[in-house]
Tab-separated table of C-alpha atoms in Angstrom:
chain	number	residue	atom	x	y	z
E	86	UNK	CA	12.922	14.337	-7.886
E	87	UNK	CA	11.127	15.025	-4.310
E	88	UNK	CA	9.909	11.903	-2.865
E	89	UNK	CA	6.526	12.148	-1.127
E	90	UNK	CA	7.114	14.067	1.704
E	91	UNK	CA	4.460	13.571	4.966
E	92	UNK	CA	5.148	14.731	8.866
E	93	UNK	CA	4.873	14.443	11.436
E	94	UNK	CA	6.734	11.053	11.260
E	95	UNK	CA	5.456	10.054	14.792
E	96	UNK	CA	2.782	11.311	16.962
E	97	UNK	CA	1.702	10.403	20.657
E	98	UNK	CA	-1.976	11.631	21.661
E	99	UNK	CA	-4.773	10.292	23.974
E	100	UNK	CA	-7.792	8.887	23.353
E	101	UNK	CA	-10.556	11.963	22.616
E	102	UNK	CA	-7.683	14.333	21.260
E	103	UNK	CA	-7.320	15.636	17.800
E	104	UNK	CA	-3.975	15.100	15.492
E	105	UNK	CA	-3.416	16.230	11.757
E	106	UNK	CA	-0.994	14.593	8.837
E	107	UNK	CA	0.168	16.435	6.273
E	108	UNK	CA	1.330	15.459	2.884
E	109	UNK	CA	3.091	16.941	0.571
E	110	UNK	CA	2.806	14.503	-3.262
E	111	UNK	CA	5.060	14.455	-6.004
E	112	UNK	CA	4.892	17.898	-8.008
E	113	UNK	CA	2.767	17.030	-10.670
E	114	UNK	CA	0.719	14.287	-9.481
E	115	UNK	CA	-2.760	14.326	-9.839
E	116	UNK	CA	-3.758	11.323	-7.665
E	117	UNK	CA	-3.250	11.600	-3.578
E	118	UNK	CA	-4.226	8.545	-1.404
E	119	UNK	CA	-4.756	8.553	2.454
E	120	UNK	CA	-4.069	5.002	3.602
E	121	UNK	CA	-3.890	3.385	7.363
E	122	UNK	CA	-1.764	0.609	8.038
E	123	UNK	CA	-2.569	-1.477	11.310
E	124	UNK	CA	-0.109	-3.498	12.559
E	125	UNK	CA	-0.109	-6.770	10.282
E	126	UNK	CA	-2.434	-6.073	8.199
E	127	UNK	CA	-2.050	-4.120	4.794
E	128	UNK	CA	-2.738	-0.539	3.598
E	129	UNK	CA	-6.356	0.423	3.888
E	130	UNK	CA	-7.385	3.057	1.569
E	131	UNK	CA	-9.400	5.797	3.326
E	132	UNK	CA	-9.587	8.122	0.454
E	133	UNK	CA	-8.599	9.192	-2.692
E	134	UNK	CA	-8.539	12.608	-4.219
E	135	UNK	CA	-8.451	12.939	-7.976
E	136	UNK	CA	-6.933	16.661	-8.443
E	137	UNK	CA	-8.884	18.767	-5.843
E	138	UNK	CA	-11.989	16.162	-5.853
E	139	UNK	CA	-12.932	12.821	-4.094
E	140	UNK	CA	-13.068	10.247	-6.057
E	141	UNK	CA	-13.548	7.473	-3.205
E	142	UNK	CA	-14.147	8.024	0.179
E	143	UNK	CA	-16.193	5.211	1.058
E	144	UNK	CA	-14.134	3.946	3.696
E	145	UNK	CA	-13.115	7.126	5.734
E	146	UNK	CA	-14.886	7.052	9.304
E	147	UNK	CA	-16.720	10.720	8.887
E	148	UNK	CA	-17.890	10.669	12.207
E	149	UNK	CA	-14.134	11.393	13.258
E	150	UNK	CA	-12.237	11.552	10.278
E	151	UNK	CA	-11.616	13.912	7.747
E	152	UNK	CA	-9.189	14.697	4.551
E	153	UNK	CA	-8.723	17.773	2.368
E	154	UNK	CA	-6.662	18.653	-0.717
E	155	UNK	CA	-5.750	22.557	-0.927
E	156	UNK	CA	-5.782	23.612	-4.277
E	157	UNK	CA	-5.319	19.703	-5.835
E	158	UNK	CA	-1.055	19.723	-4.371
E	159	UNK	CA	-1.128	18.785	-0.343
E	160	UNK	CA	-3.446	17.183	1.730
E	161	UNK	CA	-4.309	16.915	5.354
E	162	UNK	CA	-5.848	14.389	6.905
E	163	UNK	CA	-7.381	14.969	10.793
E	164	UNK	CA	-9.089	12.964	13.703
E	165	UNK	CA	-11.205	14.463	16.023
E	166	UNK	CA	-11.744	12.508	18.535
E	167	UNK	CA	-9.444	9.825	18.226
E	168	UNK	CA	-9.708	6.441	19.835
E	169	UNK	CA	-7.604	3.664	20.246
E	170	UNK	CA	-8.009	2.056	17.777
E	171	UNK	CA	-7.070	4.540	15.320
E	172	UNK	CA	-3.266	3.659	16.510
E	173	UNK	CA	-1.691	2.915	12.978
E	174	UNK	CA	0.408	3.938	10.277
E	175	UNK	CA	-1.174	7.089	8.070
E	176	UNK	CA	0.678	6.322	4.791
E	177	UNK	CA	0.142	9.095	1.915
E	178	UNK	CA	0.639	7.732	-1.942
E	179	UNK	CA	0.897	9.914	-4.740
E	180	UNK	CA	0.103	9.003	-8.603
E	181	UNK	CA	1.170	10.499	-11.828
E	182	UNK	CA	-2.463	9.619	-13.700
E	183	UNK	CA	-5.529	9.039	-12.960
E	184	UNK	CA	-6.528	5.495	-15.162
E	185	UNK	CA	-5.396	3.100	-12.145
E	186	UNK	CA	-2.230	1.637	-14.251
E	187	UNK	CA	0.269	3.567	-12.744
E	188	UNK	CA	2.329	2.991	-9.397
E	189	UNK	CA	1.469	4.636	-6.397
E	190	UNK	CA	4.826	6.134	-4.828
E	191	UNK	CA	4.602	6.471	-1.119
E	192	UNK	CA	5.758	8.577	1.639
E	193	UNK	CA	7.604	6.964	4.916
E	194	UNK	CA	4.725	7.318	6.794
E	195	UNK	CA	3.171	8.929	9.820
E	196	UNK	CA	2.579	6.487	12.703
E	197	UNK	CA	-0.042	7.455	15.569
E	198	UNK	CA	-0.216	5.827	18.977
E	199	UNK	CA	-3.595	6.696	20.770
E	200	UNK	CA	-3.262	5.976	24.568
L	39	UNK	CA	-15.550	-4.435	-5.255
L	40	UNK	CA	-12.460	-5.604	-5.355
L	41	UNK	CA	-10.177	-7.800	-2.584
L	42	UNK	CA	-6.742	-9.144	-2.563
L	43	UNK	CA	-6.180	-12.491	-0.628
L	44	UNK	CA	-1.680	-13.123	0.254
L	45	UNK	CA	-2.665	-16.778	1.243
L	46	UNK	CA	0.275	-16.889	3.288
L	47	UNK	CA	1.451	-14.284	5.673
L	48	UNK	CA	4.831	-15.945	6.549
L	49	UNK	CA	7.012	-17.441	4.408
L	50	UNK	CA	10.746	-18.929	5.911
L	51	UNK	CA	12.908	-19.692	3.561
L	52	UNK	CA	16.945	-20.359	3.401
L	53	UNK	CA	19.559	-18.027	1.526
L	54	UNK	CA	19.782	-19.660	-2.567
L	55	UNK	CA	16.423	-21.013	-2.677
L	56	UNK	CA	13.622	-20.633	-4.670
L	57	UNK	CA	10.602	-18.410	-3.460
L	58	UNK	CA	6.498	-18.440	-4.845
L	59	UNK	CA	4.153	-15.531	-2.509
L	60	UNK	CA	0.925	-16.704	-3.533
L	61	UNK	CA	-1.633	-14.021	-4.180
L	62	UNK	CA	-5.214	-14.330	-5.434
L	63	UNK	CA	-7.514	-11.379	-6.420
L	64	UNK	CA	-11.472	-10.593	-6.766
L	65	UNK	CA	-12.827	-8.424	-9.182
L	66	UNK	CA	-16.050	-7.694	-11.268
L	67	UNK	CA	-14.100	-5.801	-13.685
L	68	UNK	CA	-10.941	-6.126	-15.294
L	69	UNK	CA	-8.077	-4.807	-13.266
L	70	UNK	CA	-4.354	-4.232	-13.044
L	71	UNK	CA	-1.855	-6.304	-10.638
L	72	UNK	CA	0.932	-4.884	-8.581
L	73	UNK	CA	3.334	-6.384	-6.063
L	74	UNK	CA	4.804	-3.685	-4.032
L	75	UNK	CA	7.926	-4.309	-0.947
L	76	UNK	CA	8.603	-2.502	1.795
L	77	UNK	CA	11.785	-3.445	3.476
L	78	UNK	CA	12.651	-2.462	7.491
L	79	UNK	CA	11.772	1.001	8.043
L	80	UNK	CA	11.321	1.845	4.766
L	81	UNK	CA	8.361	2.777	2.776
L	82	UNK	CA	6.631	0.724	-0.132
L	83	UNK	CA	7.639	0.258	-3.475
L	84	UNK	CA	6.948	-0.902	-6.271
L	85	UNK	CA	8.471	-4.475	-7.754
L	86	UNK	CA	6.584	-5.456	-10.836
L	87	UNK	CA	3.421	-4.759	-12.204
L	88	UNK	CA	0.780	-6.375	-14.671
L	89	UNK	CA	-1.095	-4.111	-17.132
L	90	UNK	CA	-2.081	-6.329	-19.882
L	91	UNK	CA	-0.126	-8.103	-22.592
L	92	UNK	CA	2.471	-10.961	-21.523
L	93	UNK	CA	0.728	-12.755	-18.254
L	94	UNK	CA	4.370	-13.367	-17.362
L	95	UNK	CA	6.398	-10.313	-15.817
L	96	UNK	CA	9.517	-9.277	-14.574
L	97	UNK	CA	10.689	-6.570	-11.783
L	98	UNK	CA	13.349	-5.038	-9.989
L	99	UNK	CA	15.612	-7.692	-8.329
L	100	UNK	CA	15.383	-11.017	-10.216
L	101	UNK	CA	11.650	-11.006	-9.162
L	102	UNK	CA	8.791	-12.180	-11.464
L	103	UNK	CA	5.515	-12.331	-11.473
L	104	UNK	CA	2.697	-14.835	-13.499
L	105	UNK	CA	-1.072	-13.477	-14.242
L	106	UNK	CA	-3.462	-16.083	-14.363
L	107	UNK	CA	-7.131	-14.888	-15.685
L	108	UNK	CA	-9.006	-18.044	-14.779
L	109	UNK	CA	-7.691	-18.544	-11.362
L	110	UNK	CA	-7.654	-14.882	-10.347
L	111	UNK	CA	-3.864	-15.258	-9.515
L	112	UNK	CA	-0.768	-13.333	-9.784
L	113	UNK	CA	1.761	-15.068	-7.363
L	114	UNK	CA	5.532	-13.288	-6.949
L	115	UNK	CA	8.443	-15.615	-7.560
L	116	UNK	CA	12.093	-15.299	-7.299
L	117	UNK	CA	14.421	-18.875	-8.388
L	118	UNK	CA	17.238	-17.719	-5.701
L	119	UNK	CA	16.723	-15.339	-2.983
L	120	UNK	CA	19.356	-13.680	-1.234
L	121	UNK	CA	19.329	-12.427	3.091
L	122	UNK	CA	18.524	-8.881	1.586
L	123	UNK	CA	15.394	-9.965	0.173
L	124	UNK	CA	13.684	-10.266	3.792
L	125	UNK	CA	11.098	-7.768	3.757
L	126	UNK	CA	7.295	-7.807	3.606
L	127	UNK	CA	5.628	-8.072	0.280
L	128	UNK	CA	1.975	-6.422	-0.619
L	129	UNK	CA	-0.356	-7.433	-3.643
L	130	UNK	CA	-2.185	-5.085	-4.909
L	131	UNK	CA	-5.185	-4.416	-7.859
L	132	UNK	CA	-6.001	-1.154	-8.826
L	133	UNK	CA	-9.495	-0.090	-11.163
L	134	UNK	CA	-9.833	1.949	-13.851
L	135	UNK	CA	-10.751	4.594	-11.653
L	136	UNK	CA	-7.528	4.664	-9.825
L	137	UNK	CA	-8.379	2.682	-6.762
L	138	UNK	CA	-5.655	0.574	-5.446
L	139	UNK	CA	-6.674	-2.581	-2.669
L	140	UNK	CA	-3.920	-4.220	-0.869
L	141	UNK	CA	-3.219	-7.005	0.269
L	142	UNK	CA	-2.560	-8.235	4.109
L	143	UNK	CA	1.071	-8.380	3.223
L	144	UNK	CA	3.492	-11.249	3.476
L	145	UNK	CA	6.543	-11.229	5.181
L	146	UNK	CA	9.204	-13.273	3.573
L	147	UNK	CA	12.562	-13.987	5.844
L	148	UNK	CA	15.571	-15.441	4.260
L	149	UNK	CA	17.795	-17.497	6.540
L	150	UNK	CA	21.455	-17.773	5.712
């Protein structure tokens, strides 16, 4: 079985430039997660899509930040403008349910450096 | 709202002995408990997990884990830890609603 799959892996940009992550879950799962990681600290959720719908996106910085799921399968999550401290890890999680008792499985990763 | 204290964030400990990662947890409403690992450059996943039934648990690894109700703990313990176990370790509660909080992580180094 496919892991969750998210690219680009790394990605270099200055401050006031846009990026985009993409994720692709595991087939099947109706539960995607957008998390950011800062360096020594743990995984922050920014949202969570149930399906094709937000469940929680109380934590996503709309000003700059923003997160879609096509048709309820991938996601993508963008920042326009970014700023420096947005350098972090973008992880993506995927779960099979939607009743918070299964495990999230979780892609490698995207890390951003803003300079 | 939920939160998810790792009271320690490093833990040193020598090859063969035993290991405790303390985590406590804040909730309103009844949750589930997860312990997740992410070893160098590698992503996380999952060790044990807590749903209800027996507060005592067991995971991947020779890991185990202990829900406590009235002092909002689940700490992660292992009785002999081997070099391979270095890695970082994340607590986690998740709602009935699906959403998961983390932990800061702690990062456990085993010294031969």
């Amino acid at each position: 079985e496919a892991g969750v799959a998210q690219s680009p892996r790394y990605k270099i940009i200055e401050k006031r430039q846009s990026v985009a992550f993409w994720c692709n879950p595991i087939s099947g799962h109706a539960t995607l997660y957008w998390y950011q990681q800062i360096l020594g600290q743990g995984p922050k959720l920014l949202i969570q899509f149930q399906n094709n719908g937000v469940v929680d996106d109380s934590q996503l910085p709309k000003d700059r930040f923003s997160a879609e799921r096509l048709k309820g399968v991938d996601s993508t999550l963008k920042i326009q403008p970014a700023k420096l401290e947005d350098s972090a890890v973008y992880l993506c999680a995927s779960s099979p349910g939607t009743s918070g008792t299964g495990e999230l499985f979780f892609g490698e990763g995207s890390r951003l450096t803003v300079l | 709202a939920q939160s998810v204290t790792q009271l320690d964030s490093q833990v040193p400990v020598f090859e063969e002995a035993p290991v405790e990662l303390r985590c406590n947890y804040s909730s309103s409403v009844s949750v589930y408990l997860f312990w997740y690992v992410q070893y160098p450059n590698q992503g996380l996943q999952l060790l044990l997990k807590y749903l209800s039934g027996s507060t005592l648990v067991k995971g991947i690894n020779g890991f185990e884990a202990e829900f406590n109700k009235s002092q909002t703990s689940f700490h992660l313990r292992k009785p002999s830890v081997h070099i391979s176990d270095t890695a970082e370790y994340f607590c986690a509660v998740s709602n009935n609603a699906g959403k998961s909080t983390f932990g800061d992580g702690t990062t456990l180094t085993v010294k031969p």
